[in-house]
PDB file of C-alpha atoms in Angstrom:
ATOM      1  CA  UNK A  22    -103.024  27.576 -26.866  1.00  0.00           C
ATOM      2  CA  UNK A  23    -102.711  28.785 -30.394  1.00  0.00           C
ATOM      3  CA  UNK A  24     -99.960  29.944 -29.708  1.00  0.00           C
ATOM      4  CA  UNK A  25     -97.685  27.413 -28.064  1.00  0.00           C
ATOM      5  CA  UNK A  26     -98.954  24.863 -31.101  1.00  0.00           C
ATOM      6  CA  UNK A  27     -98.184  27.099 -33.586  1.00  0.00           C
ATOM      7  CA  UNK A  28     -94.095  27.661 -31.482  1.00  0.00           C
ATOM      8  CA  UNK A  29     -94.085  23.978 -31.754  1.00  0.00           C
ATOM      9  CA  UNK A  30     -94.846  23.602 -35.128  1.00  0.00           C
ATOM     10  CA  UNK A  31     -92.044  26.365 -35.635  1.00  0.00           C
ATOM     11  CA  UNK A  32     -89.791  24.198 -33.611  1.00  0.00           C
ATOM     12  CA  UNK A  33     -91.222  21.502 -36.378  1.00  0.00           C
ATOM     13  CA  UNK A  34     -89.403  23.840 -39.280  1.00  0.00           C
ATOM     14  CA  UNK A  35     -93.037  24.360 -40.910  1.00  0.00           C
ATOM     15  CA  UNK A  36     -94.384  27.838 -42.391  1.00  0.00           C
ATOM     16  CA  UNK A  37     -96.360  29.299 -39.554  1.00  0.00           C
ATOM     17  CA  UNK A  38     -95.874  32.341 -40.266  1.00  0.00           C
ATOM     18  CA  UNK A  39     -99.579  33.430 -41.108  1.00  0.00           C
ATOM     19  CA  UNK A  40    -100.594  31.650 -37.566  1.00  0.00           C
ATOM     20  CA  UNK A  41     -98.324  33.825 -36.091  1.00  0.00           C
ATOM     21  CA  UNK A  42     -99.452  36.900 -38.370  1.00  0.00           C
ATOM     22  CA  UNK A  43    -103.174  36.024 -37.430  1.00  0.00           C
ATOM     23  CA  UNK A  44    -102.396  35.871 -33.336  1.00  0.00           C
ATOM     24  CA  UNK A  45    -100.638  39.494 -33.293  1.00  0.00           C
ATOM     25  CA  UNK A  46    -103.838  40.440 -34.956  1.00  0.00           C
ATOM     26  CA  UNK A  47    -106.256  38.855 -32.478  1.00  0.00           C
ATOM     27  CA  UNK A  48    -103.666  40.294 -29.491  1.00  0.00           C
ATOM     28  CA  UNK A  49    -104.109  43.851 -30.508  1.00  0.00           C
ATOM     29  CA  UNK A  50    -107.847  43.086 -31.179  1.00  0.00           C
ATOM     30  CA  UNK A  51    -108.625  42.369 -27.293  1.00  0.00           C
ATOM     31  CA  UNK A  52    -105.800  45.082 -26.230  1.00  0.00           C
ATOM     32  CA  UNK A  53    -103.139  42.464 -25.480  1.00  0.00           C
ATOM     33  CA  UNK A  54     -99.826  43.957 -26.617  1.00  0.00           C
ATOM     34  CA  UNK A  55     -97.394  42.257 -25.133  1.00  0.00           C
ATOM     35  CA  UNK A  56     -98.916  39.138 -26.607  1.00  0.00           C
ATOM     36  CA  UNK A  57     -99.555  40.864 -29.962  1.00  0.00           C
ATOM     37  CA  UNK A  58     -95.374  41.593 -29.541  1.00  0.00           C
ATOM     38  CA  UNK A  59     -94.865  38.731 -29.063  1.00  0.00           C
ATOM     39  CA  UNK A  60     -96.136  37.208 -31.891  1.00  0.00           C
ATOM     40  CA  UNK A  61     -95.105  39.512 -34.963  1.00  0.00           C
ATOM     41  CA  UNK A  62     -91.483  38.581 -32.883  1.00  0.00           C
ATOM     42  CA  UNK A  63     -91.773  34.932 -33.465  1.00  0.00           C
ATOM     43  CA  UNK A  64     -93.992  36.072 -37.332  1.00  0.00           C
ATOM     44  CA  UNK A  65     -90.797  38.152 -37.847  1.00  0.00           C
ATOM     45  CA  UNK A  66     -88.097  35.045 -36.731  1.00  0.00           C
ATOM     46  CA  UNK A  67     -89.704  33.563 -39.575  1.00  0.00           C
ATOM     47  CA  UNK A  68     -87.916  35.164 -42.062  1.00  0.00           C
ATOM     48  CA  UNK A  69     -91.558  36.825 -43.283  1.00  0.00           C
ATOM     49  CA  UNK A  70     -91.965  39.929 -43.991  1.00  0.00           C
ATOM     50  CA  UNK A  71     -95.451  41.926 -43.613  1.00  0.00           C
ATOM     51  CA  UNK A  72     -96.345  44.855 -45.541  1.00  0.00           C
ATOM     52  CA  UNK A  73     -95.850  48.518 -43.571  1.00  0.00           C
ATOM     53  CA  UNK A  74     -99.345  49.777 -42.458  1.00  0.00           C
ATOM     54  CA  UNK A  75     -98.067  53.164 -42.107  1.00  0.00           C
ATOM     55  CA  UNK A  76     -98.690  56.394 -43.836  1.00  0.00           C
ATOM     56  CA  UNK A  77    -101.901  57.651 -44.498  1.00  0.00           C
ATOM     57  CA  UNK A  78    -105.527  55.561 -45.082  1.00  0.00           C
ATOM     58  CA  UNK A  79    -106.220  55.320 -49.201  1.00  0.00           C
ATOM     59  CA  UNK A  80    -109.701  56.016 -50.100  1.00  0.00           C
ATOM     60  CA  UNK A  81    -109.084  54.071 -53.819  1.00  0.00           C
ATOM     61  CA  UNK A  82    -111.609  55.483 -56.405  1.00  0.00           C
ATOM     62  CA  UNK A  83    -114.015  57.232 -52.921  1.00  0.00           C
ATOM     63  CA  UNK A  84    -113.820  60.885 -52.849  1.00  0.00           C
ATOM     64  CA  UNK A  85    -111.561  61.178 -49.133  1.00  0.00           C
ATOM     65  CA  UNK A  86    -113.140  63.782 -47.158  1.00  0.00           C
ATOM     66  CA  UNK A  87    -110.808  66.576 -48.061  1.00  0.00           C
ATOM     67  CA  UNK A  88    -111.987  65.858 -52.199  1.00  0.00           C
ATOM     68  CA  UNK A  89    -115.452  65.860 -50.751  1.00  0.00           C
ATOM     69  CA  UNK A  90    -115.023  69.748 -49.421  1.00  0.00           C
ATOM     70  CA  UNK A  91    -112.968  70.289 -52.636  1.00  0.00           C
ATOM     71  CA  UNK A  92    -116.192  68.870 -55.142  1.00  0.00           C
ATOM     72  CA  UNK A  93    -118.714  70.576 -53.224  1.00  0.00           C
ATOM     73  CA  UNK A  94    -116.827  74.236 -53.417  1.00  0.00           C
ATOM     74  CA  UNK A  95    -115.849  73.076 -57.470  1.00  0.00           C
ATOM     75  CA  UNK A  96    -119.870  72.423 -57.846  1.00  0.00           C
ATOM     76  CA  UNK A  97    -121.109  75.789 -56.784  1.00  0.00           C
ATOM     77  CA  UNK A  98    -118.941  77.112 -59.065  1.00  0.00           C
ATOM     78  CA  UNK A  99    -115.556  78.189 -56.958  1.00  0.00           C
ATOM     79  CA  UNK A 100    -111.951  78.413 -58.972  1.00  0.00           C
ATOM     80  CA  UNK A 101    -109.088  77.306 -57.155  1.00  0.00           C
ATOM     81  CA  UNK A 102    -108.555  79.987 -55.460  1.00  0.00           C
ATOM     82  CA  UNK A 103    -111.736  80.907 -54.129  1.00  0.00           C
ATOM     83  CA  UNK A 104    -111.760  77.420 -52.623  1.00  0.00           C
ATOM     84  CA  UNK A 105    -107.909  77.274 -51.811  1.00  0.00           C
ATOM     85  CA  UNK A 106    -108.711  80.724 -49.333  1.00  0.00           C
ATOM     86  CA  UNK A 107    -112.116  78.480 -47.998  1.00  0.00           C
ATOM     87  CA  UNK A 108    -110.024  75.520 -47.174  1.00  0.00           C
ATOM     88  CA  UNK A 109    -106.766  77.114 -46.121  1.00  0.00           C
ATOM     89  CA  UNK A 110    -104.564  75.340 -48.428  1.00  0.00           C
ATOM     90  CA  UNK A 111    -102.222  76.338 -50.981  1.00  0.00           C
ATOM     91  CA  UNK A 112    -102.987  76.488 -54.999  1.00  0.00           C
ATOM     92  CA  UNK A 113    -100.569  74.016 -55.893  1.00  0.00           C
ATOM     93  CA  UNK A 114    -103.004  71.937 -53.492  1.00  0.00           C
ATOM     94  CA  UNK A 115    -105.752  72.854 -54.595  1.00  0.00           C
ATOM     95  CA  UNK A 116    -105.388  71.771 -58.290  1.00  0.00           C
ATOM     96  CA  UNK A 117    -104.378  68.294 -57.219  1.00  0.00           C
ATOM     97  CA  UNK A 118    -107.287  67.792 -54.699  1.00  0.00           C
ATOM     98  CA  UNK A 119    -108.927  69.206 -58.426  1.00  0.00           C
ATOM     99  CA  UNK A 120    -107.368  66.540 -60.480  1.00  0.00           C
ATOM    100  CA  UNK A 121    -108.122  63.699 -58.451  1.00  0.00           C
ATOM    101  CA  UNK A 122    -112.027  64.783 -57.776  1.00  0.00           C
ATOM    102  CA  UNK A 123    -112.461  64.869 -61.432  1.00  0.00           C
ATOM    103  CA  UNK A 124    -110.263  61.230 -62.287  1.00  0.00           C
ATOM    104  CA  UNK A 125    -112.347  59.811 -59.250  1.00  0.00           C
ATOM    105  CA  UNK A 126    -116.036  60.745 -60.386  1.00  0.00           C
ATOM    106  CA  UNK A 127    -114.800  59.837 -64.040  1.00  0.00           C
ATOM    107  CA  UNK A 128    -115.546  63.678 -65.669  1.00  0.00           C
ATOM    108  CA  UNK A 129    -113.752  65.651 -68.033  1.00  0.00           C
ATOM    109  CA  UNK A 130    -114.536  69.672 -66.960  1.00  0.00           C
ATOM    110  CA  UNK A 131    -115.839  71.486 -63.531  1.00  0.00           C
ATOM    111  CA  UNK A 132    -119.092  72.041 -66.038  1.00  0.00           C
ATOM    112  CA  UNK A 133    -119.931  68.234 -66.879  1.00  0.00           C
ATOM    113  CA  UNK A 134    -118.806  67.956 -62.288  1.00  0.00           C
ATOM    114  CA  UNK A 135    -121.494  70.470 -61.626  1.00  0.00           C
ATOM    115  CA  UNK A 136    -124.066  68.782 -64.128  1.00  0.00           C
ATOM    116  CA  UNK A 137    -123.782  65.536 -61.871  1.00  0.00           C
ATOM    117  CA  UNK A 138    -124.165  67.812 -58.767  1.00  0.00           C
ATOM    118  CA  UNK A 139    -127.482  68.803 -60.409  1.00  0.00           C
ATOM    119  CA  UNK A 140    -129.123  65.934 -61.569  1.00  0.00           C
TER     120      UNK A 140
END
């Protein structure tokens, strides 16, 4: 019923893009993929653009699971090389994780991180 009402409003040149987006999400939640696809098509026909949901999940200021692993090993006093060997990562990847861990935990050094973990 809501979809039919939105289509009527669309025919009357009303802005219903958000309605179709919400309907598509509801249909997805219910597992009605064809209905969701139909609503997404109607959404796009309004000229609206949805932000891409592709890509990896962002963790914001929280540590990712891999960053938690790196933080745990850092706090235990391991070097980047040792962490790379334990986690089967390149040293460059470990360097990036270390920088991210320190930034997200708002610490300036490995020693400061070790102090956080022991407190």
